[in-house]
PDB file of N, CA and C in Angstrom:
ATOM      1  N   MET U1270      -6.534   2.119 -17.444  1.00  0.00           N
ATOM      2  CA  MET U1270      -5.757   2.912 -16.508  1.00  0.00           C
ATOM      3  C   MET U1270      -4.722   3.724 -17.284  1.00  0.00           C
ATOM      4  N   GLU U1271      -4.632   4.999 -16.966  1.00  0.00           N
ATOM      5  CA  GLU U1271      -3.681   5.862 -17.653  1.00  0.00           C
ATOM      6  C   GLU U1271      -2.265   5.587 -17.162  1.00  0.00           C
ATOM      7  N   ASN U1272      -1.289   6.051 -17.958  1.00  0.00           N
ATOM      8  CA  ASN U1272       0.106   5.837 -17.588  1.00  0.00           C
ATOM      9  C   ASN U1272       0.449   6.466 -16.248  1.00  0.00           C
ATOM     10  N   THR U1273      -0.078   7.669 -15.980  1.00  0.00           N
ATOM     11  CA  THR U1273       0.229   8.321 -14.702  1.00  0.00           C
ATOM     12  C   THR U1273      -0.367   7.531 -13.544  1.00  0.00           C
ATOM     13  N   GLU U1274      -1.573   6.987 -13.725  1.00  0.00           N
ATOM     14  CA  GLU U1274      -2.188   6.161 -12.684  1.00  0.00           C
ATOM     15  C   GLU U1274      -1.388   4.885 -12.470  1.00  0.00           C
ATOM     16  N   LYS U1275      -0.940   4.276 -13.563  1.00  0.00           N
ATOM     17  CA  LYS U1275      -0.127   3.064 -13.456  1.00  0.00           C
ATOM     18  C   LYS U1275       1.182   3.355 -12.741  1.00  0.00           C
ATOM     19  N   GLN U1276       1.796   4.489 -13.050  1.00  0.00           N
ATOM     20  CA  GLN U1276       3.054   4.858 -12.411  1.00  0.00           C
ATOM     21  C   GLN U1276       2.847   5.089 -10.914  1.00  0.00           C
ATOM     22  N   MET U1277       1.747   5.762 -10.561  1.00  0.00           N
ATOM     23  CA  MET U1277       1.455   5.998  -9.144  1.00  0.00           C
ATOM     24  C   MET U1277       1.209   4.682  -8.412  1.00  0.00           C
ATOM     25  N   LEU U1278       0.464   3.771  -9.043  1.00  0.00           N
ATOM     26  CA  LEU U1278       0.206   2.471  -8.444  1.00  0.00           C
ATOM     27  C   LEU U1278       1.510   1.702  -8.261  1.00  0.00           C
ATOM     28  N   LYS U1279       2.355   1.743  -9.276  1.00  0.00           N
ATOM     29  CA  LYS U1279       3.645   1.062  -9.196  1.00  0.00           C
ATOM     30  C   LYS U1279       4.469   1.609  -8.035  1.00  0.00           C
ATOM     31  N   GLU U1280       4.498   2.926  -7.886  1.00  0.00           N
ATOM     32  CA  GLU U1280       5.265   3.542  -6.801  1.00  0.00           C
ATOM     33  C   GLU U1280       4.703   3.144  -5.438  1.00  0.00           C
ATOM     34  N   ARG U1281       3.385   3.112  -5.315  1.00  0.00           N
ATOM     35  CA  ARG U1281       2.765   2.708  -4.044  1.00  0.00           C
ATOM     36  C   ARG U1281       3.086   1.255  -3.718  1.00  0.00           C
ATOM     37  N   LEU U1282       2.990   0.394  -4.726  1.00  0.00           N
ATOM     38  CA  LEU U1282       3.292  -1.020  -4.500  1.00  0.00           C
ATOM     39  C   LEU U1282       4.752  -1.220  -4.121  1.00  0.00           C
ATOM     40  N   LEU U1283       5.634  -0.440  -4.728  1.00  0.00           N
ATOM     41  CA  LEU U1283       7.044  -0.512  -4.352  1.00  0.00           C
ATOM     42  C   LEU U1283       7.246  -0.032  -2.917  1.00  0.00           C
ATOM     43  N   ASP U1284       6.493   0.992  -2.502  1.00  0.00           N
ATOM     44  CA  ASP U1284       6.548   1.458  -1.111  1.00  0.00           C
ATOM     45  C   ASP U1284       6.113   0.354  -0.150  1.00  0.00           C
ATOM     46  N   VAL U1285       5.060  -0.367  -0.520  1.00  0.00           N
ATOM     47  CA  VAL U1285       4.578  -1.473   0.312  1.00  0.00           C
ATOM     48  C   VAL U1285       5.648  -2.557   0.414  1.00  0.00           C
ATOM     49  N   ALA U1286       6.226  -2.919  -0.720  1.00  0.00           N
ATOM     50  CA  ALA U1286       7.266  -3.949  -0.725  1.00  0.00           C
ATOM     51  C   ALA U1286       8.465  -3.518   0.122  1.00  0.00           C
ATOM     52  N   GLU U1287       8.836  -2.260   0.022  1.00  0.00           N
ATOM     53  CA  GLU U1287       9.952  -1.742   0.815  1.00  0.00           C
ATOM     54  C   GLU U1287       9.621  -1.788   2.303  1.00  0.00           C
ATOM     55  N   GLY U1288       8.386  -1.454   2.659  1.00  0.00           N
ATOM     56  CA  GLY U1288       7.974  -1.498   4.061  1.00  0.00           C
ATOM     57  C   GLY U1288       8.058  -2.897   4.638  1.00  0.00           C
ATOM     58  N   VAL U1289       7.616  -3.885   3.872  1.00  0.00           N
ATOM     59  CA  VAL U1289       7.688  -5.276   4.326  1.00  0.00           C
ATOM     60  C   VAL U1289       9.150  -5.702   4.461  1.00  0.00           C
ATOM     61  N   HIS U1290       9.974  -5.294   3.516  1.00  0.00           N
ATOM     62  CA  HIS U1290      11.398  -5.638   3.572  1.00  0.00           C
ATOM     63  C   HIS U1290      12.066  -5.009   4.799  1.00  0.00           C
ATOM     64  N   GLN U1291      11.727  -3.760   5.096  1.00  0.00           N
ATOM     65  CA  GLN U1291      12.289  -3.101   6.277  1.00  0.00           C
ATOM     66  C   GLN U1291      11.855  -3.811   7.552  1.00  0.00           C
ATOM     67  N   ALA U1292      10.597  -4.239   7.597  1.00  0.00           N
ATOM     68  CA  ALA U1292      10.112  -4.979   8.764  1.00  0.00           C
ATOM     69  C   ALA U1292      10.892  -6.278   8.929  1.00  0.00           C
ATOM     70  N   LYS U1293      11.178  -6.943   7.829  1.00  0.00           N
ATOM     71  CA  LYS U1293      11.975  -8.178   7.870  1.00  0.00           C
ATOM     72  C   LYS U1293      13.350  -7.895   8.469  1.00  0.00           C
ATOM     73  N   ASP U1294      13.956  -6.790   8.067  1.00  0.00           N
ATOM     74  CA  ASP U1294      15.265  -6.423   8.618  1.00  0.00           C
ATOM     75  C   ASP U1294      15.187  -6.196  10.121  1.00  0.00           C
ATOM     76  N   TRP U1295      14.112  -5.525  10.586  1.00  0.00           N
ATOM     77  CA  TRP U1295      13.953  -5.290  12.026  1.00  0.00           C
ATOM     78  C   TRP U1295      13.767  -6.612  12.772  1.00  0.00           C
ATOM     79  N   ILE U1296      13.026  -7.540  12.183  1.00  0.00           N
ATOM     80  CA  ILE U1296      12.819  -8.846  12.817  1.00  0.00           C
ATOM     81  C   ILE U1296      14.143  -9.584  12.932  1.00  0.00           C
ATOM     82  N   GLU U1297      14.927  -9.566  11.869  1.00  0.00           N
ATOM     83  CA  GLU U1297      16.231 -10.232  11.900  1.00  0.00           C
ATOM     84  C   GLU U1297      17.165  -9.607  12.928  1.00  0.00           C
ATOM     85  N   ALA U1298      16.966  -8.315  13.215  1.00  0.00           N
ATOM     86  CA  ALA U1298      17.771  -7.621  14.223  1.00  0.00           C
ATOM     87  C   ALA U1298      17.155  -7.770  15.621  1.00  0.00           C
ATOM     88  N   ASP U1299      16.135  -8.614  15.747  1.00  0.00           N
ATOM     89  CA  ASP U1299      15.439  -8.857  17.018  1.00  0.00           C
ATOM     90  C   ASP U1299      14.816  -7.604  17.613  1.00  0.00           C
ATOM     91  N   ASP U1300      14.422  -6.666  16.772  1.00  0.00           N
ATOM     92  CA  ASP U1300      13.736  -5.465  17.239  1.00  0.00           C
ATOM     93  C   ASP U1300      12.277  -5.559  16.793  1.00  0.00           C
ATOM     94  N   TYR U1301      11.511  -6.293  17.588  1.00  0.00           N
ATOM     95  CA  TYR U1301      10.138  -6.603  17.208  1.00  0.00           C
ATOM     96  C   TYR U1301       9.215  -5.391  17.297  1.00  0.00           C
ATOM     97  N   ASP U1302       9.505  -4.480  18.209  1.00  0.00           N
ATOM     98  CA  ASP U1302       8.679  -3.272  18.310  1.00  0.00           C
ATOM     99  C   ASP U1302       8.747  -2.462  17.017  1.00  0.00           C
ATOM    100  N   LEU U1303       9.961  -2.239  16.520  1.00  0.00           N
ATOM    101  CA  LEU U1303      10.102  -1.482  15.273  1.00  0.00           C
ATOM    102  C   LEU U1303       9.520  -2.248  14.089  1.00  0.00           C
ATOM    103  N   ALA U1304       9.640  -3.570  14.116  1.00  0.00           N
ATOM    104  CA  ALA U1304       9.053  -4.384  13.045  1.00  0.00           C
ATOM    105  C   ALA U1304       7.533  -4.225  13.028  1.00  0.00           C
ATOM    106  N   LEU U1305       6.921  -4.247  14.210  1.00  0.00           N
ATOM    107  CA  LEU U1305       5.468  -4.084  14.283  1.00  0.00           C
ATOM    108  C   LEU U1305       5.034  -2.695  13.845  1.00  0.00           C
ATOM    109  N   ILE U1306       5.795  -1.685  14.224  1.00  0.00           N
ATOM    110  CA  ILE U1306       5.491  -0.318  13.789  1.00  0.00           C
ATOM    111  C   ILE U1306       5.562  -0.228  12.271  1.00  0.00           C
ATOM    112  N   GLN U1307       6.614  -0.812  11.696  1.00  0.00           N
ATOM    113  CA  GLN U1307       6.786  -0.779  10.240  1.00  0.00           C
ATOM    114  C   GLN U1307       5.652  -1.508   9.535  1.00  0.00           C
ATOM    115  N   LEU U1308       5.284  -2.675  10.049  1.00  0.00           N
ATOM    116  CA  LEU U1308       4.192  -3.435   9.438  1.00  0.00           C
ATOM    117  C   LEU U1308       2.860  -2.699   9.569  1.00  0.00           C
ATOM    118  N   ASN U1309       2.651  -2.037  10.693  1.00  0.00           N
ATOM    119  CA  ASN U1309       1.426  -1.261  10.882  1.00  0.00           C
ATOM    120  C   ASN U1309       1.360  -0.111   9.873  1.00  0.00           C
ATOM    121  N   ASP U1310       2.468   0.588   9.680  1.00  0.00           N
ATOM    122  CA  ASP U1310       2.514   1.674   8.693  1.00  0.00           C
ATOM    123  C   ASP U1310       2.248   1.146   7.284  1.00  0.00           C
ATOM    124  N   THR U1311       2.815  -0.010   6.987  1.00  0.00           N
ATOM    125  CA  THR U1311       2.625  -0.619   5.672  1.00  0.00           C
ATOM    126  C   THR U1311       1.163  -1.029   5.481  1.00  0.00           C
ATOM    127  N   LEU U1312       0.557  -1.557   6.533  1.00  0.00           N
ATOM    128  CA  LEU U1312      -0.854  -1.932   6.465  1.00  0.00           C
ATOM    129  C   LEU U1312      -1.731  -0.711   6.218  1.00  0.00           C
ATOM    130  N   ARG U1313      -1.422   0.401   6.863  1.00  0.00           N
ATOM    131  CA  ARG U1313      -2.185   1.637   6.643  1.00  0.00           C
ATOM    132  C   ARG U1313      -2.092   2.075   5.182  1.00  0.00           C
ATOM    133  N   LEU U1314      -0.904   1.971   4.615  1.00  0.00           N
ATOM    134  CA  LEU U1314      -0.727   2.334   3.209  1.00  0.00           C
ATOM    135  C   LEU U1314      -1.585   1.440   2.315  1.00  0.00           C
ATOM    136  N   LEU U1315      -1.589   0.148   2.598  1.00  0.00           N
ATOM    137  CA  LEU U1315      -2.419  -0.781   1.821  1.00  0.00           C
ATOM    138  C   LEU U1315      -3.905  -0.455   1.965  1.00  0.00           C
ATOM    139  N   GLN U1316      -4.332  -0.091   3.164  1.00  0.00           N
ATOM    140  CA  GLN U1316      -5.738   0.247   3.376  1.00  0.00           C
ATOM    141  C   GLN U1316      -6.124   1.498   2.600  1.00  0.00           C
ATOM    142  N   LYS U1317      -5.232   2.477   2.552  1.00  0.00           N
ATOM    143  CA  LYS U1317      -5.502   3.687   1.774  1.00  0.00           C
ATOM    144  C   LYS U1317      -5.636   3.346   0.294  1.00  0.00           C
ATOM    145  N   MET U1318      -4.743   2.474  -0.186  1.00  0.00           N
ATOM    146  CA  MET U1318      -4.799   2.073  -1.589  1.00  0.00           C
ATOM    147  C   MET U1318      -6.114   1.353  -1.877  1.00  0.00           C
ATOM    148  N   LYS U1319      -6.519   0.465  -0.976  1.00  0.00           N
ATOM    149  CA  LYS U1319      -7.752  -0.304  -1.148  1.00  0.00           C
ATOM    150  C   LYS U1319      -8.958   0.633  -1.197  1.00  0.00           C
ATOM    151  N   THR U1320      -8.992   1.609  -0.310  1.00  0.00           N
ATOM    152  CA  THR U1320     -10.095   2.567  -0.280  1.00  0.00           C
ATOM    153  C   THR U1320     -10.151   3.368  -1.570  1.00  0.00           C
ATOM    154  N   LYS U1321      -8.994   3.814  -2.042  1.00  0.00           N
ATOM    155  CA  LYS U1321      -8.948   4.606  -3.272  1.00  0.00           C
ATOM    156  C   LYS U1321      -9.450   3.784  -4.462  1.00  0.00           C
ATOM    157  N   VAL U1322      -9.012   2.543  -4.557  1.00  0.00           N
ATOM    158  CA  VAL U1322      -9.438   1.679  -5.660  1.00  0.00           C
ATOM    159  C   VAL U1322     -10.942   1.427  -5.572  1.00  0.00           C
ATOM    160  N   ALA U1323     -11.451   1.187  -4.369  1.00  0.00           N
ATOM    161  CA  ALA U1323     -12.887   0.947  -4.202  1.00  0.00           C
ATOM    162  C   ALA U1323     -13.691   2.171  -4.630  1.00  0.00           C
ATOM    163  N   LEU U1324     -13.230   3.358  -4.270  1.00  0.00           N
ATOM    164  CA  LEU U1324     -13.928   4.579  -4.675  1.00  0.00           C
ATOM    165  C   LEU U1324     -13.908   4.756  -6.189  1.00  0.00           C
ATOM    166  N   GLU U1325     -12.781   4.428  -6.821  1.00  0.00           N
ATOM    167  CA  GLU U1325     -12.691   4.537  -8.275  1.00  0.00           C
ATOM    168  C   GLU U1325     -13.653   3.563  -8.951  1.00  0.00           C
ATOM    169  N   ILE U1326     -13.730   2.343  -8.440  1.00  0.00           N
ATOM    170  CA  ILE U1326     -14.635   1.343  -9.015  1.00  0.00           C
ATOM    171  C   ILE U1326     -16.081   1.798  -8.850  1.00  0.00           C
ATOM    172  N   PHE U1327     -16.424   2.300  -7.661  1.00  0.00           N
ATOM    173  CA  PHE U1327     -17.784   2.770  -7.410  1.00  0.00           C
ATOM    174  C   PHE U1327     -18.141   3.919  -8.344  1.00  0.00           C
ATOM    175  N   SER U1328     -17.225   4.857  -8.526  1.00  0.00           N
ATOM    176  CA  SER U1328     -17.519   5.999  -9.396  1.00  0.00           C
ATOM    177  C   SER U1328     -17.668   5.553 -10.851  1.00  0.00           C
ATOM    178  N   LYS U1329     -16.917   4.545 -11.268  1.00  0.00           N
ATOM    179  CA  LYS U1329     -17.064   4.030 -12.631  1.00  0.00           C
ATOM    180  C   LYS U1329     -18.415   3.343 -12.800  1.00  0.00           C
ATOM    181  N   LYS U1330     -18.871   2.617 -11.772  1.00  0.00           N
ATOM    182  CA  LYS U1330     -20.183   1.967 -11.838  1.00  0.00           C
ATOM    183  C   LYS U1330     -21.285   3.012 -11.927  1.00  0.00           C
ATOM    184  N   GLU U1331     -21.160   4.079 -11.160  1.00  0.00           N
ATOM    185  CA  GLU U1331     -22.159   5.146 -11.189  1.00  0.00           C
ATOM    186  C   GLU U1331     -22.222   5.782 -12.577  1.00  0.00           C
ATOM    187  N   THR U1332     -21.075   5.931 -13.224  1.00  0.00           N
ATOM    188  CA  THR U1332     -21.019   6.525 -14.557  1.00  0.00           C
ATOM    189  C   THR U1332     -21.709   5.617 -15.572  1.00  0.00           C
ATOM    190  N   VAL U1333     -21.499   4.319 -15.449  1.00  0.00           N
ATOM    191  CA  VAL U1333     -22.084   3.351 -16.374  1.00  0.00           C
ATOM    192  C   VAL U1333     -23.595   3.287 -16.201  1.00  0.00           C
ATOM    193  N   MET U1334     -24.069   3.341 -14.962  1.00  0.00           N
ATOM    194  CA  MET U1334     -25.508   3.245 -14.690  1.00  0.00           C
ATOM    195  C   MET U1334     -26.148   4.492 -15.153  1.00  0.00           C
TER     196      MET U1334
END
């Protein structure tokens, strides 16, 4: 993985961690609707990351074959 890819991954993972932390704050404030919205947004980000990684792995396999 190149440095720019590692930096992008690091930034995305930090975004995910921040999203979970914000949801925790909403839960502690008894605002469950906002907590669920935040967790849903964070889940979408994780799904995008998962899809991107899967596509990269598939393209690397195609190159090797």
